[in-house]
Coordinates of C-alpha atoms and ligand atoms in Angstrom, one line a residue:
Chain A
X1 CA 198.7 -22.2 -96.4
X2 CA 196.2 -23.9 -94.1
X3 CA 193.2 -22.6 -96.1
X4 CA 194.9 -23.9 -99.2
X5 CA 195.2 -27.4 -97.7
X6 CA 191.7 -27.1 -96.3
X7 CA 190.4 -26.5 -99.8
X8 CA 192.4 -29.4 -101.1
X9 CA 190.7 -31.6 -98.5
X10 CA 187.3 -30.2 -99.5
X11 CA 188.1 -30.8 -103.1
X12 CA 189.1 -34.4 -102.5
X13 CA 186.0 -35.0 -100.4
X14 CA 183.6 -33.5 -103.0
X15 CA 185.6 -35.3 -105.8
X16 CA 185.1 -38.7 -104.2
X17 CA 181.3 -38.4 -104.2
X18 CA 181.4 -37.0 -107.7
X19 CA 183.5 -40.0 -108.7
X20 CA 180.9 -42.5 -107.4
X21 CA 178.1 -40.7 -109.3
X22 CA 180.2 -40.3 -112.4
X23 CA 181.3 -43.9 -112.6
X24 CA 177.7 -44.9 -112.6
X25 CA 177.0 -42.5 -115.4
X26 CA 179.9 -43.6 -117.5
X27 CA 178.7 -47.2 -117.3
X28 CA 175.2 -46.4 -118.7
X29 CA 176.4 -43.6 -121.0
X30 CA 179.4 -45.5 -122.3
X31 CA 177.8 -48.9 -122.9
X32 CA 174.3 -48.0 -123.9
X33 CA 174.5 -44.4 -125.0
X34 CA 171.8 -43.6 -122.5
X35 CA 171.9 -40.2 -120.9
X36 CA 170.1 -41.0 -117.8
X37 CA 168.6 -37.8 -116.5
X38 CA 167.1 -39.7 -113.5
X39 CA 170.6 -40.7 -112.2
X40 CA 170.3 -37.8 -109.7
X41 CA 167.1 -39.3 -108.3
X42 CA 168.9 -42.6 -107.7
X43 CA 171.2 -40.6 -105.5
X44 CA 168.1 -39.2 -103.8
X45 CA 166.8 -42.8 -103.2
X46 CA 170.1 -43.7 -101.7
X47 CA 170.0 -40.6 -99.5
X48 CA 166.6 -41.3 -98.1
X49 CA 167.5 -44.9 -97.4
X50 CA 169.3 -44.4 -94.0
X51 CA 166.6 -41.8 -93.2
X52 CA 163.8 -44.4 -93.6
X53 CA 165.9 -46.9 -91.7
X54 CA 166.2 -44.5 -88.8
X55 CA 162.9 -42.8 -88.9
X56 CA 160.5 -45.7 -89.9
X57 CA 162.4 -48.7 -88.7
X58 CA 164.0 -47.2 -85.7
X59 CA 167.5 -48.5 -86.5
X60 CA 170.4 -47.0 -84.7
X61 CA 172.4 -44.4 -86.6
X62 CA 175.4 -46.5 -87.2
X63 CA 173.5 -49.6 -88.4
X64 CA 171.3 -47.4 -90.6
X65 CA 174.3 -46.1 -92.4
X66 CA 176.1 -49.5 -92.8
X67 CA 173.0 -51.4 -93.7
X68 CA 171.8 -48.4 -95.7
X69 CA 174.8 -48.6 -98.0
X70 CA 173.9 -52.1 -98.9
X71 CA 170.1 -51.5 -99.2
X72 CA 170.6 -48.3 -101.2
X73 CA 172.8 -50.2 -103.6
X74 CA 170.2 -52.9 -104.1
X75 CA 167.2 -50.5 -104.3
X76 CA 168.7 -47.9 -106.5
X77 CA 170.1 -50.7 -108.7
X78 CA 166.7 -52.3 -108.9
X79 CA 165.0 -49.1 -109.9
X80 CA 167.7 -48.6 -112.5
X81 CA 167.2 -52.0 -114.0
X82 CA 163.4 -51.6 -113.9
X83 CA 163.8 -48.3 -115.8
X84 CA 166.1 -50.0 -118.3
X85 CA 163.9 -53.0 -118.9
X86 CA 160.6 -51.1 -118.8
X87 CA 161.4 -48.0 -120.7
X88 CA 164.9 -47.6 -122.2
X89 CA 165.1 -51.0 -123.9
X90 CA 162.1 -50.0 -125.9
X91 CA 163.9 -47.0 -127.3
X92 CA 167.2 -48.3 -128.5
X93 CA 169.0 -45.8 -130.8
X94 CA 166.6 -43.0 -129.9
X95 CA 168.8 -40.9 -127.7
X96 CA 166.5 -37.9 -127.7
X97 CA 163.6 -40.0 -126.5
X98 CA 165.6 -41.6 -123.7
X99 CA 166.7 -38.1 -122.7
X100 CA 163.0 -37.0 -122.4
X101 CA 161.8 -40.2 -120.8
X102 CA 164.5 -40.3 -118.1
X103 CA 163.8 -36.6 -117.5
X104 CA 160.2 -37.5 -116.9
X105 CA 161.1 -40.3 -114.6
X106 CA 163.3 -37.8 -112.7
X107 CA 160.4 -35.5 -112.2
X108 CA 158.1 -38.3 -111.1
X109 CA 160.6 -39.6 -108.6
X110 CA 161.1 -36.1 -107.2
X111 CA 157.4 -35.6 -106.8
X112 CA 157.0 -39.0 -105.2
X113 CA 159.7 -38.1 -102.7
X114 CA 157.9 -34.9 -101.8
X115 CA 154.6 -36.8 -101.4
X116 CA 156.2 -39.4 -99.2
X117 CA 158.6 -37.4 -97.1
X118 CA 157.2 -33.9 -97.3
X119 CA 158.6 -30.9 -99.0
X120 CA 161.0 -29.7 -96.3
X121 CA 164.5 -31.2 -96.1
X122 CA 165.2 -33.8 -93.5
X123 CA 168.3 -34.8 -91.7
X124 CA 170.0 -38.2 -91.3
X125 CA 171.5 -38.6 -87.8
X126 CA 175.2 -39.4 -88.1
X127 CA 176.4 -42.2 -85.8
X128 CA 178.5 -41.2 -82.9
X129 CA 181.6 -42.8 -84.3
X130 CA 181.4 -40.4 -87.2
X131 CA 181.1 -37.3 -85.1
X132 CA 184.2 -35.3 -84.5
X133 CA 187.2 -34.7 -86.6
X134 CA 191.0 -34.9 -86.7
X135 CA 193.2 -32.0 -87.3
X136 CA 196.2 -32.6 -89.5
X137 CA 198.6 -29.8 -90.6
X138 CA 196.0 -27.4 -89.3
X139 CA 193.2 -28.8 -91.5
X140 CA 190.1 -29.9 -89.7
X141 CA 189.1 -33.2 -91.2
X142 CA 185.6 -34.4 -90.1
X143 CA 185.3 -38.1 -89.7
X144 CA 182.2 -38.2 -92.0
X145 CA 184.3 -36.9 -94.9
X146 CA 187.2 -39.3 -94.2
X147 CA 184.7 -42.1 -94.0
X148 CA 183.3 -41.2 -97.4
X149 CA 186.7 -41.0 -98.9
X150 CA 187.7 -44.4 -97.5
X151 CA 184.4 -45.8 -98.7
X152 CA 184.9 -44.5 -102.2
X153 CA 188.4 -45.8 -102.3
X154 CA 187.3 -49.3 -101.4
X155 CA 184.4 -49.2 -103.9
X156 CA 186.6 -47.9 -106.8
X157 CA 189.3 -50.4 -106.0
X158 CA 186.9 -53.3 -105.9
X159 CA 185.2 -52.1 -109.0
X160 CA 188.5 -51.9 -110.9
X161 CA 189.4 -55.4 -109.9
X162 CA 185.9 -56.5 -110.9
X163 CA 186.2 -54.9 -114.3
X164 CA 189.7 -56.2 -115.0
X165 CA 189.4 -59.7 -113.6
X166 CA 185.8 -60.9 -113.3
X167 CA 184.2 -62.6 -116.3
X168 CA 181.1 -60.3 -116.0
X169 CA 183.4 -57.3 -116.0
X170 CA 185.1 -58.5 -119.1
X171 CA 181.7 -59.0 -120.8
X172 CA 180.7 -55.5 -119.8
X173 CA 183.9 -54.1 -121.4
X174 CA 183.4 -56.2 -124.5
X175 CA 179.8 -55.0 -125.0
X176 CA 180.8 -51.4 -124.4
X177 CA 183.6 -51.6 -127.0
X178 CA 181.8 -53.5 -129.8
X179 CA 178.2 -54.4 -129.2
X180 CA 177.5 -56.1 -132.5
X181 CA 180.7 -58.2 -132.3
X182 CA 179.7 -59.2 -128.7
X183 CA 176.3 -60.3 -130.0
X184 CA 177.6 -62.3 -132.9
X185 CA 180.1 -63.9 -130.5
X186 CA 177.2 -65.3 -128.5
X187 CA 177.4 -62.8 -125.6
X188 CA 174.0 -61.4 -124.7
X189 CA 174.3 -57.7 -124.8
X190 CA 170.8 -57.3 -123.4
X191 CA 171.6 -59.3 -120.3
X192 CA 174.9 -57.5 -119.8
X193 CA 173.0 -54.2 -120.1
X194 CA 171.1 -55.3 -117.0
X195 CA 174.3 -55.8 -115.0
X196 CA 175.7 -52.5 -116.2
X197 CA 172.5 -50.6 -115.3
X198 CA 172.3 -52.3 -111.9
X199 CA 175.9 -51.5 -111.0
X200 CA 175.8 -47.9 -112.3
X201 CA 172.5 -47.2 -110.6
X202 CA 173.5 -49.0 -107.4
X203 CA 176.6 -46.8 -107.2
X204 CA 174.4 -43.7 -107.4
X205 CA 172.4 -45.1 -104.4
X206 CA 175.6 -45.6 -102.4
X207 CA 176.6 -42.1 -103.3
X208 CA 173.3 -41.0 -101.9
X209 CA 174.0 -42.5 -98.5
X210 CA 177.3 -40.6 -98.5
X211 CA 175.5 -37.4 -99.4
X212 CA 173.1 -37.9 -96.5
X213 CA 176.0 -37.8 -94.1
X214 CA 177.2 -34.3 -95.1
X215 CA 174.0 -32.3 -95.3
X216 CA 170.3 -32.4 -95.1
X217 CA 168.4 -34.1 -97.8
X218 CA 165.4 -33.3 -100.0
X219 CA 163.8 -34.3 -103.2
X220 CA 166.4 -32.3 -105.2
X221 CA 169.5 -33.6 -103.4
X222 CA 170.6 -35.5 -106.4
X223 CA 170.2 -32.8 -109.0
X224 CA 173.0 -30.8 -107.4
X225 CA 175.5 -33.5 -108.2
X226 CA 174.4 -34.5 -111.6
X227 CA 175.7 -31.6 -113.8
X228 CA 179.1 -31.9 -112.2
X229 CA 179.1 -35.6 -112.7
X230 CA 178.3 -35.2 -116.4
X231 CA 181.2 -32.8 -116.6
X232 CA 183.4 -35.4 -115.0
X233 CA 182.2 -38.0 -117.5
X234 CA 182.9 -35.7 -120.5
X235 CA 186.3 -34.6 -119.2
X236 CA 187.4 -38.1 -118.2
X237 CA 186.6 -39.7 -121.5
X238 CA 183.7 -42.0 -122.0
X239 CA 183.8 -45.3 -120.2
X240 CA 187.3 -44.8 -119.0
X241 CA 187.7 -45.5 -115.3
X242 CA 191.2 -43.9 -115.0
X243 CA 190.1 -40.7 -116.7
X244 CA 187.0 -40.5 -114.6
X245 CA 189.0 -40.8 -111.4
X246 CA 191.4 -38.0 -112.4
X247 CA 188.6 -35.8 -113.7
X248 CA 186.5 -36.2 -110.6
X249 CA 189.3 -35.1 -108.3
X250 CA 190.4 -32.3 -110.7
X251 CA 186.9 -30.9 -110.9
X252 CA 186.4 -31.3 -107.2
X253 CA 189.6 -29.4 -106.4
X254 CA 189.0 -26.7 -109.0
X255 CA 185.5 -26.2 -107.7
X256 CA 186.7 -26.0 -104.1
X257 CA 189.4 -23.4 -104.9
X258 CA 187.3 -21.3 -107.2
X259 CA 184.5 -21.3 -104.7
X260 CA 186.8 -20.3 -102.0
X261 CA 188.4 -17.6 -104.1
X262 CA 185.1 -15.9 -105.1
X263 CA 181.8 -17.6 -104.4
X264 CA 179.8 -20.6 -105.4
X265 CA 178.3 -19.3 -108.6
X266 CA 181.6 -17.8 -109.8
X267 CA 183.1 -21.1 -108.8
X268 CA 180.7 -22.9 -111.1
X269 CA 181.3 -20.5 -114.0
X270 CA 185.1 -21.0 -113.6
X271 CA 184.7 -24.8 -113.7
X272 CA 182.5 -24.6 -116.8
X273 CA 185.0 -22.3 -118.5
X274 CA 187.9 -24.6 -117.6
X275 CA 186.0 -27.6 -119.1
X276 CA 185.2 -25.8 -122.3
X277 CA 188.8 -24.8 -122.7
X278 CA 190.0 -28.3 -121.9
X279 CA 187.7 -29.8 -124.5
X280 CA 189.2 -27.6 -127.1
X281 CA 192.5 -29.4 -126.6
X282 CA 191.3 -32.9 -125.7
X283 CA 187.8 -33.3 -127.3
X284 CA 187.8 -37.0 -126.4
X285 CA 188.6 -36.4 -122.8
X286 CA 191.6 -37.2 -120.7
X287 CA 192.1 -40.8 -121.5
X288 CA 191.4 -41.7 -125.1
X289 CA 192.5 -45.0 -126.3
X290 CA 195.1 -45.3 -129.1
X291 CA 193.8 -47.5 -131.8
X292 CA 194.8 -48.3 -135.4
X293 CA 191.4 -48.7 -136.8
X294 CA 189.4 -45.6 -137.7
X295 CA 186.1 -47.3 -136.8
X296 CA 186.8 -48.8 -133.4
Chain B
X1 CA 172.2 -81.2 -140.5
X2 CA 174.1 -77.9 -140.1
X3 CA 173.0 -76.2 -143.2
X4 CA 171.6 -72.8 -143.9
X5 CA 168.7 -72.2 -146.2
X6 CA 168.1 -68.6 -147.2
X7 CA 164.7 -68.3 -148.7
X8 CA 163.8 -65.2 -150.7
X9 CA 165.0 -62.7 -148.1
X10 CA 164.6 -58.9 -148.3
X11 CA 166.4 -56.4 -146.1
X12 CA 166.6 -52.6 -145.9
X13 CA 168.4 -49.8 -144.1
X14 CA 165.4 -47.6 -143.1
X15 CA 163.6 -47.1 -146.4
X16 CA 166.5 -48.0 -148.5
X17 CA 166.1 -51.6 -149.7
X18 CA 169.4 -53.4 -150.1
X19 CA 168.5 -57.1 -150.6
X20 CA 165.9 -58.0 -153.1
X21 CA 164.9 -61.6 -152.7
X22 CA 168.0 -63.6 -152.1
X23 CA 167.8 -67.3 -152.0
X24 CA 170.9 -69.4 -151.2
X25 CA 171.6 -72.7 -149.6
X26 CA 174.8 -73.8 -147.9
X27 CA 174.7 -77.5 -147.2
X28 CA 176.4 -79.4 -144.5
X29 CA 180.2 -79.6 -145.1
X30 CA 180.1 -77.3 -148.0
X31 CA 182.2 -74.1 -148.6
X32 CA 180.2 -71.6 -150.6
X33 CA 181.6 -68.3 -151.7
X34 CA 179.7 -65.1 -152.4
X35 CA 181.4 -62.6 -154.7
X36 CA 180.4 -59.2 -156.0
X37 CA 181.4 -55.6 -156.4
X38 CA 181.6 -53.1 -153.6
X39 CA 178.2 -52.1 -152.2
X40 CA 176.1 -54.9 -153.8
X41 CA 174.9 -56.1 -150.4
X42 CA 177.3 -58.9 -149.5
X43 CA 177.9 -57.7 -145.9
X44 CA 174.2 -56.9 -145.6
X45 CA 173.4 -60.5 -146.5
X46 CA 175.8 -61.9 -143.9
X47 CA 174.5 -59.5 -141.3
X48 CA 171.0 -60.7 -142.1
X49 CA 172.1 -64.3 -141.7
X50 CA 173.9 -63.7 -138.4
X51 CA 171.0 -61.6 -137.0
X52 CA 172.6 -58.1 -136.9
X53 CA 170.1 -57.0 -139.5
X54 CA 166.4 -57.7 -139.5
X55 CA 164.5 -59.0 -142.5
X56 CA 161.7 -57.2 -144.3
X57 CA 160.7 -60.4 -146.0
X58 CA 161.6 -64.1 -146.5
X59 CA 163.1 -66.5 -144.0
X60 CA 166.3 -68.1 -142.9
X61 CA 166.6 -71.6 -141.4
X62 CA 169.6 -73.2 -139.8
X63 CA 169.9 -76.8 -138.8
X64 CA 166.3 -77.3 -139.8
X65 CA 165.0 -74.5 -137.5
X66 CA 163.6 -71.1 -138.6
X67 CA 166.0 -68.6 -137.1
X68 CA 164.6 -65.5 -138.8
X69 CA 163.4 -64.1 -135.5
X70 CA 166.2 -65.2 -133.3
X71 CA 168.6 -62.6 -131.8
X72 CA 172.2 -62.4 -133.0
X73 CA 173.5 -63.9 -129.8
X74 CA 171.0 -66.8 -129.9
X75 CA 172.1 -67.6 -133.4
X76 CA 175.8 -67.5 -132.4
X77 CA 175.0 -69.9 -129.5
X78 CA 173.2 -72.2 -132.0
X79 CA 176.6 -72.6 -133.8
X80 CA 176.8 -69.7 -136.3
X81 CA 180.3 -68.2 -136.1
X82 CA 180.9 -64.9 -137.8
X83 CA 184.1 -63.1 -138.7
X84 CA 182.9 -59.6 -139.8
X85 CA 184.6 -57.4 -142.3
X86 CA 187.5 -55.2 -141.1
X87 CA 189.0 -54.9 -137.6
X88 CA 186.5 -57.1 -135.8
X89 CA 188.0 -57.2 -132.3
X90 CA 187.3 -55.6 -128.9
X91 CA 189.9 -52.9 -129.2
X92 CA 190.7 -52.3 -125.5
X93 CA 190.7 -55.9 -124.5
X94 CA 194.0 -57.7 -124.9
X95 CA 194.3 -60.6 -127.4
X96 CA 193.9 -63.0 -124.5
X97 CA 190.8 -61.2 -123.2
X98 CA 189.3 -61.1 -126.7
X99 CA 189.5 -64.9 -126.8
X100 CA 188.7 -65.4 -123.1
X101 CA 185.5 -63.3 -123.0
X102 CA 184.0 -65.4 -125.9
X103 CA 185.4 -68.7 -124.5
X104 CA 183.8 -68.2 -121.1
X105 CA 180.5 -66.8 -122.4
X106 CA 178.5 -69.8 -121.2
X107 CA 180.4 -70.2 -117.9
X108 CA 183.5 -72.4 -117.6
X109 CA 186.1 -71.6 -120.3
X110 CA 187.1 -74.4 -122.6
X111 CA 190.9 -74.7 -122.2
X112 CA 191.2 -77.1 -125.1
X113 CA 189.5 -74.8 -127.5
X114 CA 191.8 -72.0 -126.5
X115 CA 194.9 -74.2 -127.2
X116 CA 193.5 -75.3 -130.5
X117 CA 193.0 -71.8 -131.9
X118 CA 196.5 -70.8 -130.7
X119 CA 197.8 -73.8 -132.6
X120 CA 196.0 -72.6 -135.7
X121 CA 197.4 -69.1 -135.3
X122 CA 200.8 -69.4 -133.6
X123 CA 201.5 -65.7 -134.3
X124 CA 198.9 -64.8 -131.6
X125 CA 200.9 -66.5 -128.8
X126 CA 203.3 -63.7 -128.6
X127 CA 200.6 -61.0 -128.8
X128 CA 198.5 -62.2 -125.9
X129 CA 198.9 -59.2 -123.7
X130 CA 198.6 -56.6 -126.4
X131 CA 195.4 -54.6 -126.7
X132 CA 193.7 -55.8 -129.8
X133 CA 193.2 -52.2 -131.1
X134 CA 196.9 -52.1 -131.6
X135 CA 197.2 -55.2 -133.6
X136 CA 198.1 -54.9 -137.3
X137 CA 195.4 -55.7 -139.8
X138 CA 196.7 -59.2 -140.4
X139 CA 197.1 -59.9 -136.7
X140 CA 193.6 -58.6 -136.0
X141 CA 192.2 -60.8 -138.7
X142 CA 193.8 -63.9 -137.3
X143 CA 192.5 -63.0 -133.8
X144 CA 189.0 -62.4 -135.3
X145 CA 189.0 -65.9 -136.9
X146 CA 190.4 -67.4 -133.7
X147 CA 187.6 -65.7 -131.7
X148 CA 185.0 -67.2 -134.0
X149 CA 186.5 -70.6 -133.9
X150 CA 186.9 -70.8 -130.2
X151 CA 183.2 -71.4 -129.8
X152 CA 183.5 -74.4 -132.1
X153 CA 180.8 -73.2 -134.5
X154 CA 178.9 -75.5 -136.9
X155 CA 179.2 -73.0 -139.7
X156 CA 181.8 -70.3 -140.1
X157 CA 180.9 -67.2 -142.0
X158 CA 183.8 -64.9 -143.1
X159 CA 183.4 -61.5 -144.7
X160 CA 186.4 -60.6 -146.9
X161 CA 189.1 -62.2 -144.8
X162 CA 191.8 -61.2 -147.3
X163 CA 190.9 -57.5 -147.5
X164 CA 194.0 -55.3 -147.0
X165 CA 196.2 -58.2 -145.9
X166 CA 199.7 -59.1 -147.1
X167 CA 200.1 -62.1 -149.4
X168 CA 202.0 -64.3 -146.8
X169 CA 199.2 -64.0 -144.3
X170 CA 196.5 -64.5 -147.0
X171 CA 198.2 -67.8 -147.7
X172 CA 198.2 -68.7 -144.1
X173 CA 194.5 -67.8 -143.8
X174 CA 193.8 -69.8 -146.9
X175 CA 195.6 -72.8 -145.5
X176 CA 193.7 -72.5 -142.2
X177 CA 190.3 -72.3 -143.9
X178 CA 191.2 -75.1 -146.3
X179 CA 192.4 -77.3 -143.4
X180 CA 189.4 -76.7 -141.3
X181 CA 187.1 -77.3 -144.2
X182 CA 188.8 -80.5 -145.4
X183 CA 189.8 -81.9 -142.0
X184 CA 186.8 -81.2 -139.9
X185 CA 184.3 -80.8 -142.7
X186 CA 183.2 -77.5 -141.2
X187 CA 180.5 -75.7 -143.2
X188 CA 181.6 -72.3 -144.4
X189 CA 180.2 -69.3 -146.1
X190 CA 182.8 -66.9 -147.5
X191 CA 182.4 -63.4 -148.9
X192 CA 185.4 -62.6 -151.1
X193 CA 186.4 -60.2 -153.9
X194 CA 189.7 -61.9 -154.4
X195 CA 188.4 -64.3 -157.1
X196 CA 191.3 -66.7 -157.3
X197 CA 191.4 -67.1 -153.6
X198 CA 187.7 -67.8 -153.5
X199 CA 187.7 -70.2 -156.4
X200 CA 190.6 -72.2 -154.9
X201 CA 188.7 -72.7 -151.6
X202 CA 185.0 -72.9 -152.5
X203 CA 182.9 -75.8 -153.7
X204 CA 180.2 -73.5 -155.0
X205 CA 180.0 -69.8 -155.7
X206 CA 177.3 -67.2 -156.0
X207 CA 177.7 -63.8 -157.6
X208 CA 175.7 -60.8 -156.3
X209 CA 174.8 -57.6 -158.0
X210 CA 172.5 -54.9 -156.9
X211 CA 171.1 -56.9 -154.0
X212 CA 170.4 -60.0 -156.0
X213 CA 172.1 -63.2 -156.8
X214 CA 172.9 -63.1 -160.6
X215 CA 174.9 -66.2 -161.0
X216 CA 175.7 -69.4 -159.2
X217 CA 177.7 -72.5 -160.0
X218 CA 180.3 -75.1 -159.1
X219 CA 183.8 -73.7 -158.8
X220 CA 185.2 -76.8 -160.5
X221 CA 183.6 -75.9 -163.8
X222 CA 183.7 -72.1 -163.5
X223 CA 185.6 -70.2 -166.1
X224 CA 187.4 -67.0 -165.0
X225 CA 186.0 -65.0 -167.9
X226 CA 182.5 -65.3 -166.5
X227 CA 183.5 -63.2 -163.6
X228 CA 185.3 -60.4 -165.4
X229 CA 182.0 -58.8 -166.3
X230 CA 180.3 -59.4 -163.0
X231 CA 183.0 -58.5 -160.6
X232 CA 185.5 -55.7 -160.7
X233 CA 188.8 -57.6 -160.5
Ligands
LIG301 N1 174.3 -48.8 -142.1 C1 173.9 -48.5 -143.3 N2 172.9 -47.6 -143.5 C2 172.5 -47.3 -144.8 N3 172.9 -47.9 -145.9 C3 173.9 -48.8 -145.7 C4 174.4 -49.2 -144.5 N4 175.3 -50.1 -144.6 C5 175.4 -50.4 -146.0 N5 174.5 -49.6 -146.6 C6 174.3 -49.6 -148.1 O1 173.9 -50.9 -148.4 C7 174.4 -51.3 -149.6 C8 175.1 -52.6 -149.5 O2 176.2 -52.5 -148.5 P1 177.1 -53.7 -148.1 O3 177.9 -53.3 -147.0 O4 176.2 -54.9 -147.9 O5 177.9 -53.9 -149.4 P2 179.1 -54.9 -149.7 O6 178.7 -55.7 -150.8 O7 179.5 -55.7 -148.4 O8 180.3 -54.0 -150.1 P3 181.9 -54.0 -149.8 O9 182.4 -54.9 -150.8 O10 182.3 -52.6 -150.0 O11 182.1 -54.5 -148.4 C9 175.4 -50.2 -150.1 O12 174.8 -49.4 -151.0 C10 175.6 -49.4 -148.8 O13 175.8 -48.0 -149.1
LIG302 MG1 181.1 -55.7 -147.2

């Protein structure tokens, strides 16, 4: 029983990081049909941010994490926008090219990280207030993981409100749903794309800071999350926040249980199989919108 | 001087040319109707005017300025309002949000403009919280026209507003277009296959076939027989 609960906790904790990564992907994928292969390296940029703050700027562990969340959001967001403006906007409607180009960017960023930080993994020092754990119903819950879950809850809540209520959130949804109509209505899809890319990429950066708290980091730290995040996006249904949330936790849980039951690679295989079976029944993902028109 | 001058434009989808040298003028305060069979390039012409489709030749000017190179959103902000063919709404935004997102595109929403379009289409008032993707064809069409009007365009371009819509709503749309045209003198360009509807509303007409304009004239002196051979009625 305790191990069952323990895996549930692990699932929730992995799911919450997956959720941050996947939301960023649904933004760029849903609105611009861009499969950003470099999304994982934005996670990496985020993960190295508190490291740089500690190692090069000598900030205290706590400050480096809190400030790091903010800086990682801005830096990863900025890199995302630069990529969009400099590369992706030049290859609109060429999905294969964007795939290759973002893959190239991904390799370049990984190599850059190895050149700057060295090949071996490094560790971010967790602040003292994140050391330790609580034990609830026999499950040991490390503070770092609880912190990450709370962080993700706050971000996802804030983002939902932003998308539902804020004018820019409304514009983002409008452009995602009907780009041409948005353009002829005088909205600037190109400008809204920049917001979308900034938010989506920035969230990957924030996810990176979270990742740095639960293990050592290296140039490939992001790639580990990216496949799972793509699965979440596909299962959740494109550009659907609610579906993405459910899918992230479902996959996180499934992964945790399957891994516990056999081992990591069997776990992965089970998750892939489950996704394939699921897509046979719901090819559009969990949450697909009812609509009367065939085209929309 | 809110008129559109289309000067010998050509347009193509990839290598397939669709428009072959169209010239057409819509003068200030005029309502011009373009008619023609399915697939002759009517929608393509409107997409070229509104900027959704690039030109391979010719030029378009609006209000005395060459807009051939301007983006679709820049043209919209200059005062070109477009009601595209079909279900032209943001499907997962509610009716209210559909209007709001366009109304607030430049910052502060224009409350008065919102009230005006609701007055024009009272049926929308009770549908404000419904996702637009769930509206019926007629309701969606009214929302689409309201969405275009909320920006107070100088010219309104409509692509087959009667397509697949029941007669009572067609009458309502006809009245609205007519009132707007007569009362405010709004310039309009209408694509329509419903010939009687088009002739009742328009000052001038143009008939397209195979990507060209093959006939133009004043609706006042037009005889129905002319159209029988040019348009499948
Ligand atoms: N996206 C596209 N790609 C390739 N060809 C297209 C595309 N859209 C339209 N066409 C072709 O261009 C031609 C003109 O199409 P268009 O939609 O302008 O016709 P239309 O006069 O508006 O027809 P309808 O009355 O059916 O709306 C047609 O032959 C059509 O098949
Ligand atoms: Mg058409």
